[in-house]
């Protein structure tokens, strides 16, 4: 009658072994991308103390001089060091991309999770706000903000960040809606977990993964957007950025013909940076989605 | 002569983590107008078996063995034959009726599509045939249903529509894969009864796939019990219940509560979980969970052997329970 | 009560652990309609007994059980647990009182957070309320062992375990706060046949070990018969028959209960066709006895009047105008 198998303390059954570490699952491509991004970030952060030519110093090389040892990316039309310009430009471009997405992540993510969790009138207001933000012409919004508030790094990031709020927020809300329906949320509530605990412990770990993937993609978009703004003459006052550098190198057809490298090198770096951001974001999404499917 | 004969069927999936042996060495036959029940849990290979017959497996699946349907070699058909094979000779009904129905198309259109494609019926002819089919599956007010959408019907009605679609071209064999698992008990019985009576009315063979021995008990002529991708026991339905040979079949019957048991009866669970199919099969798949397993069971695969005196009853086990019991009784008397 | 009434409730002095009276649960339906999930249901559960709730999907059995733990709070009616009315309690009092009533779910996958380890999941309750008294880590380890999971795997994630093992983890989580009542919502329906018995036996063991009172919801009558002391048969948000399990299963009085029992595969009962009709929509339930549209014995009165409970045995109550048995007066 009594069956030893269920009453005995242990079942002779082991769970599946631990899968390969996340780091391994992400793969070589992911780590190469991250490596490239970290190198750019490192160079940008330490630009002032690295043995680099002053990016504003003219006639370091001759006009539109091609790449050579010591002048890796060549010189631009005023003889400035293109390599040094690119590194210094990265400082502002990366900062703008990062700040913009940080604003989108914090504001959009918070609003999205709260509206997805609490539903009701709060959700209605937030969802309406997201739709409104998405329908507002992005470019006009950015021009408006920067013209009114100033072309500083912060306000440019802010204007791009505002644009990131709705996409990030809507993703966070959709994910929250899915997970809030799961029984483990009910179980936590019956155990006595308060709303704050459920959001932080049960929902956030599930929602933050797709959000991070989107954030990486978004950062790439923000970097390119900053470049676009530069072409419209809305770029950081005084400072250097990738957008500004490419604009200056590419504004004269004559210069572009004589020394395309002055524009092509920064374009290449922007391209690689955005590519790496997108690839890394995609890998994160794939690896974690696959884990979900295995459930 | 058998309508469908499957011989030594094996299906292997090549996954990034290595091969998965979903089905190994499966043989069975269905005669014209007969009903076969394939019983097994998740991972037993029962669904993969019929999907291979229906040509529904992904390209990554490697299929070995043969399946002969009348004069057709199912795994090596010409393209033209294939076009008018599925849905005409063999049709299938799936577990969830919603996946078989297009939510944005009216019932009538969906029913008529297949007939018009396979038989080139005119619109009017197809429509009257559609009404006839809905009537056949006992759907009240069939003319009105033609213009309804799937979401306007209940789960039981939807499954009836799916059955009607499967019957549209008078298949000689209908495969029903867990046709009632997604439905309520009360509706479940109606659908099973319907399948049973349709089979008799239309003289159609039926393969009924289920995890529930109770479902096949009153409605099939023969049963194949599958576990870990293999056939554990196959026999006429009577033989399986009267003289169970395989410990798994036995354990399965004992593990489920039954209405005749008094309340609080301790059940006899099968310990552990269903097997991991990624491991190359070298032993009886049930050995790790079997009370009677010996070293022999853990090192070699028991072949399908016949029960003496029966042409239909076969089992894959080194310790057939019915025979062992019979032998010990004889021994005791001697 | 495919009808209504509170006659089936046992006297107040029987000291019901849970006493549910006139429970109503309504949800907003499409286009302003009201979905009547549970309509005026009353029942009680004595300490230590297992009440099985059966019925087809949409009959309100899960909603009723969830309403007991105020998930969500019922539209009206009262749920009294040990002299405390849960329905009128403020949020904070309910939060601490409710820990006495825990729940396990049908889908073992959805019940566990995929990003948390087994240990995090099981210690959640103790984390919330703090380790004090008997709530220690050592006891949690014992608990994990007692449900048949080797504690050495406590850092693994749910996806590494089989469905049956996930259900065990879910049970351990529910027991971590020493609840008095365990609500089991179709706990074996999603499991493989060969694993169901393991979980049923485990629940039986734990019930004795932890002195639990259980509400056991299932559509599987054989499973309910196996575990229940009392049974409540529900149809479309109302109760058809309630009382002692043996009395109801051996001698069903309500035509609906009879039809349900006849529908079991292999029951051998000939189908009288009484259930051939479709389940009506809970958005617009039939008047009178809600079962009359599918009932073989329905008469005029069934379409107009909601039947009240009548007694058919020491603990056997039926709400039907045309019961298939003779009422008793005790």
PDB file of N, CA, C and O in Angstrom, chain C residues 250-293:
ATOM      1  N   UNK C 250     -21.994   7.543  -4.855  1.00  0.00           N
ATOM      2  CA  UNK C 250     -22.698   6.265  -4.925  1.00  0.00           C
ATOM      3  C   UNK C 250     -24.176   6.461  -5.250  1.00  0.00           C
ATOM      4  O   UNK C 250     -24.826   5.584  -5.774  1.00  0.00           O
ATOM      5  N   UNK C 251     -24.683   7.626  -4.880  1.00  0.00           N
ATOM      6  CA  UNK C 251     -26.105   7.839  -5.059  1.00  0.00           C
ATOM      7  C   UNK C 251     -26.383   9.266  -5.517  1.00  0.00           C
ATOM      8  O   UNK C 251     -26.968  10.066  -4.787  1.00  0.00           O
ATOM      9  N   UNK C 252     -25.927   9.597  -6.731  1.00  0.00           N
ATOM     10  CA  UNK C 252     -26.131  10.966  -7.213  1.00  0.00           C
ATOM     11  C   UNK C 252     -27.619  11.238  -7.424  1.00  0.00           C
ATOM     12  O   UNK C 252     -28.336  10.375  -7.946  1.00  0.00           O
ATOM     13  N   UNK C 253     -28.069  12.401  -6.999  1.00  0.00           N
ATOM     14  CA  UNK C 253     -29.489  12.721  -7.071  1.00  0.00           C
ATOM     15  C   UNK C 253     -29.757  13.728  -8.188  1.00  0.00           C
ATOM     16  O   UNK C 253     -30.750  13.643  -8.886  1.00  0.00           O
ATOM     17  N   UNK C 254     -28.869  14.694  -8.312  1.00  0.00           N
ATOM     18  CA  UNK C 254     -29.092  15.750  -9.302  1.00  0.00           C
ATOM     19  C   UNK C 254     -28.840  15.211 -10.711  1.00  0.00           C
ATOM     20  O   UNK C 254     -27.834  14.539 -10.941  1.00  0.00           O
ATOM     21  N   UNK C 255     -29.727  15.499 -11.665  1.00  0.00           N
ATOM     22  CA  UNK C 255     -29.523  15.007 -13.040  1.00  0.00           C
ATOM     23  C   UNK C 255     -28.160  15.417 -13.603  1.00  0.00           C
ATOM     24  O   UNK C 255     -27.572  14.670 -14.389  1.00  0.00           O
ATOM     25  N   UNK C 256     -27.659  16.585 -13.183  1.00  0.00           N
ATOM     26  CA  UNK C 256     -26.364  17.018 -13.700  1.00  0.00           C
ATOM     27  C   UNK C 256     -25.240  16.139 -13.166  1.00  0.00           C
ATOM     28  O   UNK C 256     -24.353  15.720 -13.908  1.00  0.00           O
ATOM     29  N   UNK C 257     -25.268  15.840 -11.870  1.00  0.00           N
ATOM     30  CA  UNK C 257     -24.248  14.972 -11.284  1.00  0.00           C
ATOM     31  C   UNK C 257     -24.280  13.602 -11.970  1.00  0.00           C
ATOM     32  O   UNK C 257     -23.238  13.021 -12.291  1.00  0.00           O
ATOM     33  N   UNK C 258     -25.488  13.127 -12.211  1.00  0.00           N
ATOM     34  CA  UNK C 258     -25.633  11.829 -12.869  1.00  0.00           C
ATOM     35  C   UNK C 258     -25.014  11.853 -14.257  1.00  0.00           C
ATOM     36  O   UNK C 258     -24.291  10.936 -14.650  1.00  0.00           O
ATOM     37  N   UNK C 259     -25.273  12.949 -14.974  1.00  0.00           N
ATOM     38  CA  UNK C 259     -24.727  13.065 -16.333  1.00  0.00           C
ATOM     39  C   UNK C 259     -23.204  13.142 -16.307  1.00  0.00           C
ATOM     40  O   UNK C 259     -22.523  12.542 -17.140  1.00  0.00           O
ATOM     41  N   UNK C 260     -22.679  13.886 -15.327  1.00  0.00           N
ATOM     42  CA  UNK C 260     -21.222  14.011 -15.199  1.00  0.00           C
ATOM     43  C   UNK C 260     -20.590  12.647 -14.970  1.00  0.00           C
ATOM     44  O   UNK C 260     -19.583  12.295 -15.578  1.00  0.00           O
ATOM     45  N   UNK C 261     -21.175  11.876 -14.064  1.00  0.00           N
ATOM     46  CA  UNK C 261     -20.631  10.555 -13.747  1.00  0.00           C
ATOM     47  C   UNK C 261     -20.726   9.634 -14.951  1.00  0.00           C
ATOM     48  O   UNK C 261     -19.836   8.825 -15.200  1.00  0.00           O
ATOM     49  N   UNK C 262     -21.809   9.797 -15.708  1.00  0.00           N
ATOM     50  CA  UNK C 262     -21.990   8.933 -16.887  1.00  0.00           C
ATOM     51  C   UNK C 262     -20.952   9.249 -17.955  1.00  0.00           C
ATOM     52  O   UNK C 262     -20.631   8.409 -18.788  1.00  0.00           O
ATOM     53  N   UNK C 263     -20.429  10.484 -17.937  1.00  0.00           N
ATOM     54  CA  UNK C 263     -19.508  10.895 -18.999  1.00  0.00           C
ATOM     55  C   UNK C 263     -18.098  10.360 -18.812  1.00  0.00           C
ATOM     56  O   UNK C 263     -17.274  10.455 -19.710  1.00  0.00           O
ATOM     57  N   UNK C 264     -17.802   9.792 -17.646  1.00  0.00           N
ATOM     58  CA  UNK C 264     -16.449   9.291 -17.418  1.00  0.00           C
ATOM     59  C   UNK C 264     -16.160   8.153 -18.393  1.00  0.00           C
ATOM     60  O   UNK C 264     -16.959   7.239 -18.522  1.00  0.00           O
ATOM     61  N   UNK C 265     -15.013   8.219 -19.089  1.00  0.00           N
ATOM     62  CA  UNK C 265     -14.696   7.132 -20.022  1.00  0.00           C
ATOM     63  C   UNK C 265     -14.629   5.808 -19.256  1.00  0.00           C
ATOM     64  O   UNK C 265     -14.072   5.739 -18.168  1.00  0.00           O
ATOM     65  N   UNK C 266     -15.249   4.803 -19.817  1.00  0.00           N
ATOM     66  CA  UNK C 266     -15.205   3.504 -19.176  1.00  0.00           C
ATOM     67  C   UNK C 266     -16.171   3.363 -18.014  1.00  0.00           C
ATOM     68  O   UNK C 266     -16.115   2.399 -17.265  1.00  0.00           O
ATOM     69  N   UNK C 267     -17.070   4.359 -17.834  1.00  0.00           N
ATOM     70  CA  UNK C 267     -18.006   4.274 -16.710  1.00  0.00           C
ATOM     71  C   UNK C 267     -19.024   3.170 -16.952  1.00  0.00           C
ATOM     72  O   UNK C 267     -19.624   2.656 -16.022  1.00  0.00           O
ATOM     73  N   UNK C 268     -19.213   2.822 -18.239  1.00  0.00           N
ATOM     74  CA  UNK C 268     -20.159   1.762 -18.545  1.00  0.00           C
ATOM     75  C   UNK C 268     -21.600   2.225 -18.502  1.00  0.00           C
ATOM     76  O   UNK C 268     -22.510   1.488 -18.855  1.00  0.00           O
ATOM     77  N   UNK C 269     -21.814   3.493 -18.070  1.00  0.00           N
ATOM     78  CA  UNK C 269     -23.181   3.990 -18.029  1.00  0.00           C
ATOM     79  C   UNK C 269     -23.591   4.406 -19.435  1.00  0.00           C
ATOM     80  O   UNK C 269     -22.821   5.026 -20.165  1.00  0.00           O
ATOM     81  N   UNK C 270     -24.809   4.031 -19.804  1.00  0.00           N
ATOM     82  CA  UNK C 270     -25.282   4.395 -21.134  1.00  0.00           C
ATOM     83  C   UNK C 270     -25.626   5.883 -21.139  1.00  0.00           C
ATOM     84  O   UNK C 270     -26.270   6.387 -20.233  1.00  0.00           O
ATOM     85  N   UNK C 271     -25.158   6.565 -22.181  1.00  0.00           N
ATOM     86  CA  UNK C 271     -25.425   7.996 -22.295  1.00  0.00           C
ATOM     87  C   UNK C 271     -26.886   8.207 -22.646  1.00  0.00           C
ATOM     88  O   UNK C 271     -27.362   7.755 -23.677  1.00  0.00           O
ATOM     89  N   UNK C 272     -27.617   8.894 -21.784  1.00  0.00           N
ATOM     90  CA  UNK C 272     -29.029   9.121 -22.083  1.00  0.00           C
ATOM     91  C   UNK C 272     -29.219  10.394 -22.903  1.00  0.00           C
ATOM     92  O   UNK C 272     -30.327  10.856 -23.112  1.00  0.00           O
ATOM     93  N   UNK C 273     -28.122  10.974 -23.331  1.00  0.00           N
ATOM     94  CA  UNK C 273     -28.216  12.147 -24.196  1.00  0.00           C
ATOM     95  C   UNK C 273     -28.577  13.419 -23.467  1.00  0.00           C
ATOM     96  O   UNK C 273     -28.813  14.447 -24.084  1.00  0.00           O
ATOM     97  N   UNK C 274     -28.610  13.365 -22.149  1.00  0.00           N
ATOM     98  CA  UNK C 274     -29.077  14.526 -21.414  1.00  0.00           C
ATOM     99  C   UNK C 274     -28.113  15.693 -21.511  1.00  0.00           C
ATOM    100  O   UNK C 274     -28.495  16.833 -21.342  1.00  0.00           O
ATOM    101  N   UNK C 275     -26.834  15.405 -21.780  1.00  0.00           N
ATOM    102  CA  UNK C 275     -25.880  16.507 -21.806  1.00  0.00           C
ATOM    103  C   UNK C 275     -25.498  16.914 -23.218  1.00  0.00           C
ATOM    104  O   UNK C 275     -24.518  17.585 -23.436  1.00  0.00           O
ATOM    105  N   UNK C 276     -26.315  16.509 -24.185  1.00  0.00           N
ATOM    106  CA  UNK C 276     -25.914  16.756 -25.561  1.00  0.00           C
ATOM    107  C   UNK C 276     -25.928  18.242 -25.903  1.00  0.00           C
ATOM    108  O   UNK C 276     -25.244  18.674 -26.804  1.00  0.00           O
ATOM    109  N   UNK C 277     -26.681  19.016 -25.182  1.00  0.00           N
ATOM    110  CA  UNK C 277     -26.750  20.448 -25.475  1.00  0.00           C
ATOM    111  C   UNK C 277     -25.447  21.150 -25.154  1.00  0.00           C
ATOM    112  O   UNK C 277     -24.528  20.582 -24.603  1.00  0.00           O
ATOM    113  N   UNK C 278     -25.408  22.414 -25.538  1.00  0.00           N
ATOM    114  CA  UNK C 278     -24.215  23.205 -25.296  1.00  0.00           C
ATOM    115  C   UNK C 278     -24.301  23.901 -23.943  1.00  0.00           C
ATOM    116  O   UNK C 278     -25.382  24.252 -23.479  1.00  0.00           O
ATOM    117  N   UNK C 279     -23.141  24.124 -23.353  1.00  0.00           N
ATOM    118  CA  UNK C 279     -23.083  24.889 -22.116  1.00  0.00           C
ATOM    119  C   UNK C 279     -23.490  26.335 -22.419  1.00  0.00           C
ATOM    120  O   UNK C 279     -22.888  26.971 -23.272  1.00  0.00           O
ATOM    121  N   UNK C 280     -24.528  26.848 -21.743  1.00  0.00           N
ATOM    122  CA  UNK C 280     -24.943  28.227 -22.028  1.00  0.00           C
ATOM    123  C   UNK C 280     -23.863  29.224 -21.586  1.00  0.00           C
ATOM    124  O   UNK C 280     -22.985  28.898 -20.798  1.00  0.00           O
ATOM    125  N   UNK C 281     -23.958  30.442 -22.096  1.00  0.00           N
ATOM    126  CA  UNK C 281     -22.959  31.451 -21.775  1.00  0.00           C
ATOM    127  C   UNK C 281     -23.204  32.039 -20.390  1.00  0.00           C
ATOM    128  O   UNK C 281     -24.337  32.375 -20.040  1.00  0.00           O
ATOM    129  N   UNK C 282     -22.129  32.180 -19.591  1.00  0.00           N
ATOM    130  CA  UNK C 282     -22.287  32.809 -18.283  1.00  0.00           C
ATOM    131  C   UNK C 282     -22.600  34.301 -18.396  1.00  0.00           C
ATOM    132  O   UNK C 282     -22.873  34.958 -17.404  1.00  0.00           O
ATOM    133  N   UNK C 283     -22.541  34.839 -19.605  1.00  0.00           N
ATOM    134  CA  UNK C 283     -22.923  36.237 -19.808  1.00  0.00           C
ATOM    135  C   UNK C 283     -24.446  36.372 -19.778  1.00  0.00           C
ATOM    136  O   UNK C 283     -24.977  37.425 -19.488  1.00  0.00           O
ATOM    137  N   UNK C 284     -25.106  35.283 -20.119  1.00  0.00           N
ATOM    138  CA  UNK C 284     -26.558  35.320 -20.178  1.00  0.00           C
ATOM    139  C   UNK C 284     -27.098  33.965 -19.729  1.00  0.00           C
ATOM    140  O   UNK C 284     -27.619  33.193 -20.520  1.00  0.00           O
ATOM    141  N   UNK C 285     -26.936  33.654 -18.437  1.00  0.00           N
ATOM    142  CA  UNK C 285     -27.324  32.320 -17.969  1.00  0.00           C
ATOM    143  C   UNK C 285     -28.837  32.130 -18.021  1.00  0.00           C
ATOM    144  O   UNK C 285     -29.577  33.097 -17.919  1.00  0.00           O
ATOM    145  N   UNK C 286     -29.281  30.870 -18.197  1.00  0.00           N
ATOM    146  CA  UNK C 286     -30.715  30.598 -18.253  1.00  0.00           C
ATOM    147  C   UNK C 286     -31.424  31.019 -16.964  1.00  0.00           C
ATOM    148  O   UNK C 286     -30.815  31.022 -15.893  1.00  0.00           O
ATOM    149  N   UNK C 287     -32.692  31.348 -17.087  1.00  0.00           N
ATOM    150  CA  UNK C 287     -33.483  31.694 -15.903  1.00  0.00           C
ATOM    151  C   UNK C 287     -33.793  30.427 -15.116  1.00  0.00           C
ATOM    152  O   UNK C 287     -33.579  29.312 -15.601  1.00  0.00           O
ATOM    153  N   UNK C 288     -34.329  30.606 -13.932  1.00  0.00           N
ATOM    154  CA  UNK C 288     -34.725  29.463 -13.112  1.00  0.00           C
ATOM    155  C   UNK C 288     -33.521  28.619 -12.765  1.00  0.00           C
ATOM    156  O   UNK C 288     -32.472  29.132 -12.380  1.00  0.00           O
ATOM    157  N   UNK C 289     -33.661  27.298 -12.906  1.00  0.00           N
ATOM    158  CA  UNK C 289     -32.514  26.422 -12.708  1.00  0.00           C
ATOM    159  C   UNK C 289     -31.628  26.548 -13.931  1.00  0.00           C
ATOM    160  O   UNK C 289     -32.078  26.364 -15.060  1.00  0.00           O
ATOM    161  N   UNK C 290     -30.366  26.889 -13.723  1.00  0.00           N
ATOM    162  CA  UNK C 290     -29.490  27.167 -14.868  1.00  0.00           C
ATOM    163  C   UNK C 290     -29.232  25.925 -15.723  1.00  0.00           C
ATOM    164  O   UNK C 290     -28.766  26.026 -16.846  1.00  0.00           O
ATOM    165  N   UNK C 291     -29.557  24.754 -15.183  1.00  0.00           N
ATOM    166  CA  UNK C 291     -29.277  23.527 -15.918  1.00  0.00           C
ATOM    167  C   UNK C 291     -30.445  23.125 -16.827  1.00  0.00           C
ATOM    168  O   UNK C 291     -30.336  22.195 -17.615  1.00  0.00           O
ATOM    169  N   UNK C 292     -31.569  23.852 -16.737  1.00  0.00           N
ATOM    170  CA  UNK C 292     -32.770  23.332 -17.403  1.00  0.00           C
ATOM    171  C   UNK C 292     -32.633  23.174 -18.915  1.00  0.00           C
ATOM    172  O   UNK C 292     -33.262  22.318 -19.507  1.00  0.00           O
ATOM    173  N   UNK C 293     -31.720  23.976 -19.543  1.00  0.00           N
ATOM    174  CA  UNK C 293     -31.592  23.860 -21.008  1.00  0.00           C
ATOM    175  C   UNK C 293     -30.966  22.537 -21.443  1.00  0.00           C
ATOM    176  O   UNK C 293     -31.090  22.142 -22.593  1.00  0.00           O
TER     177      UNK C 293
END
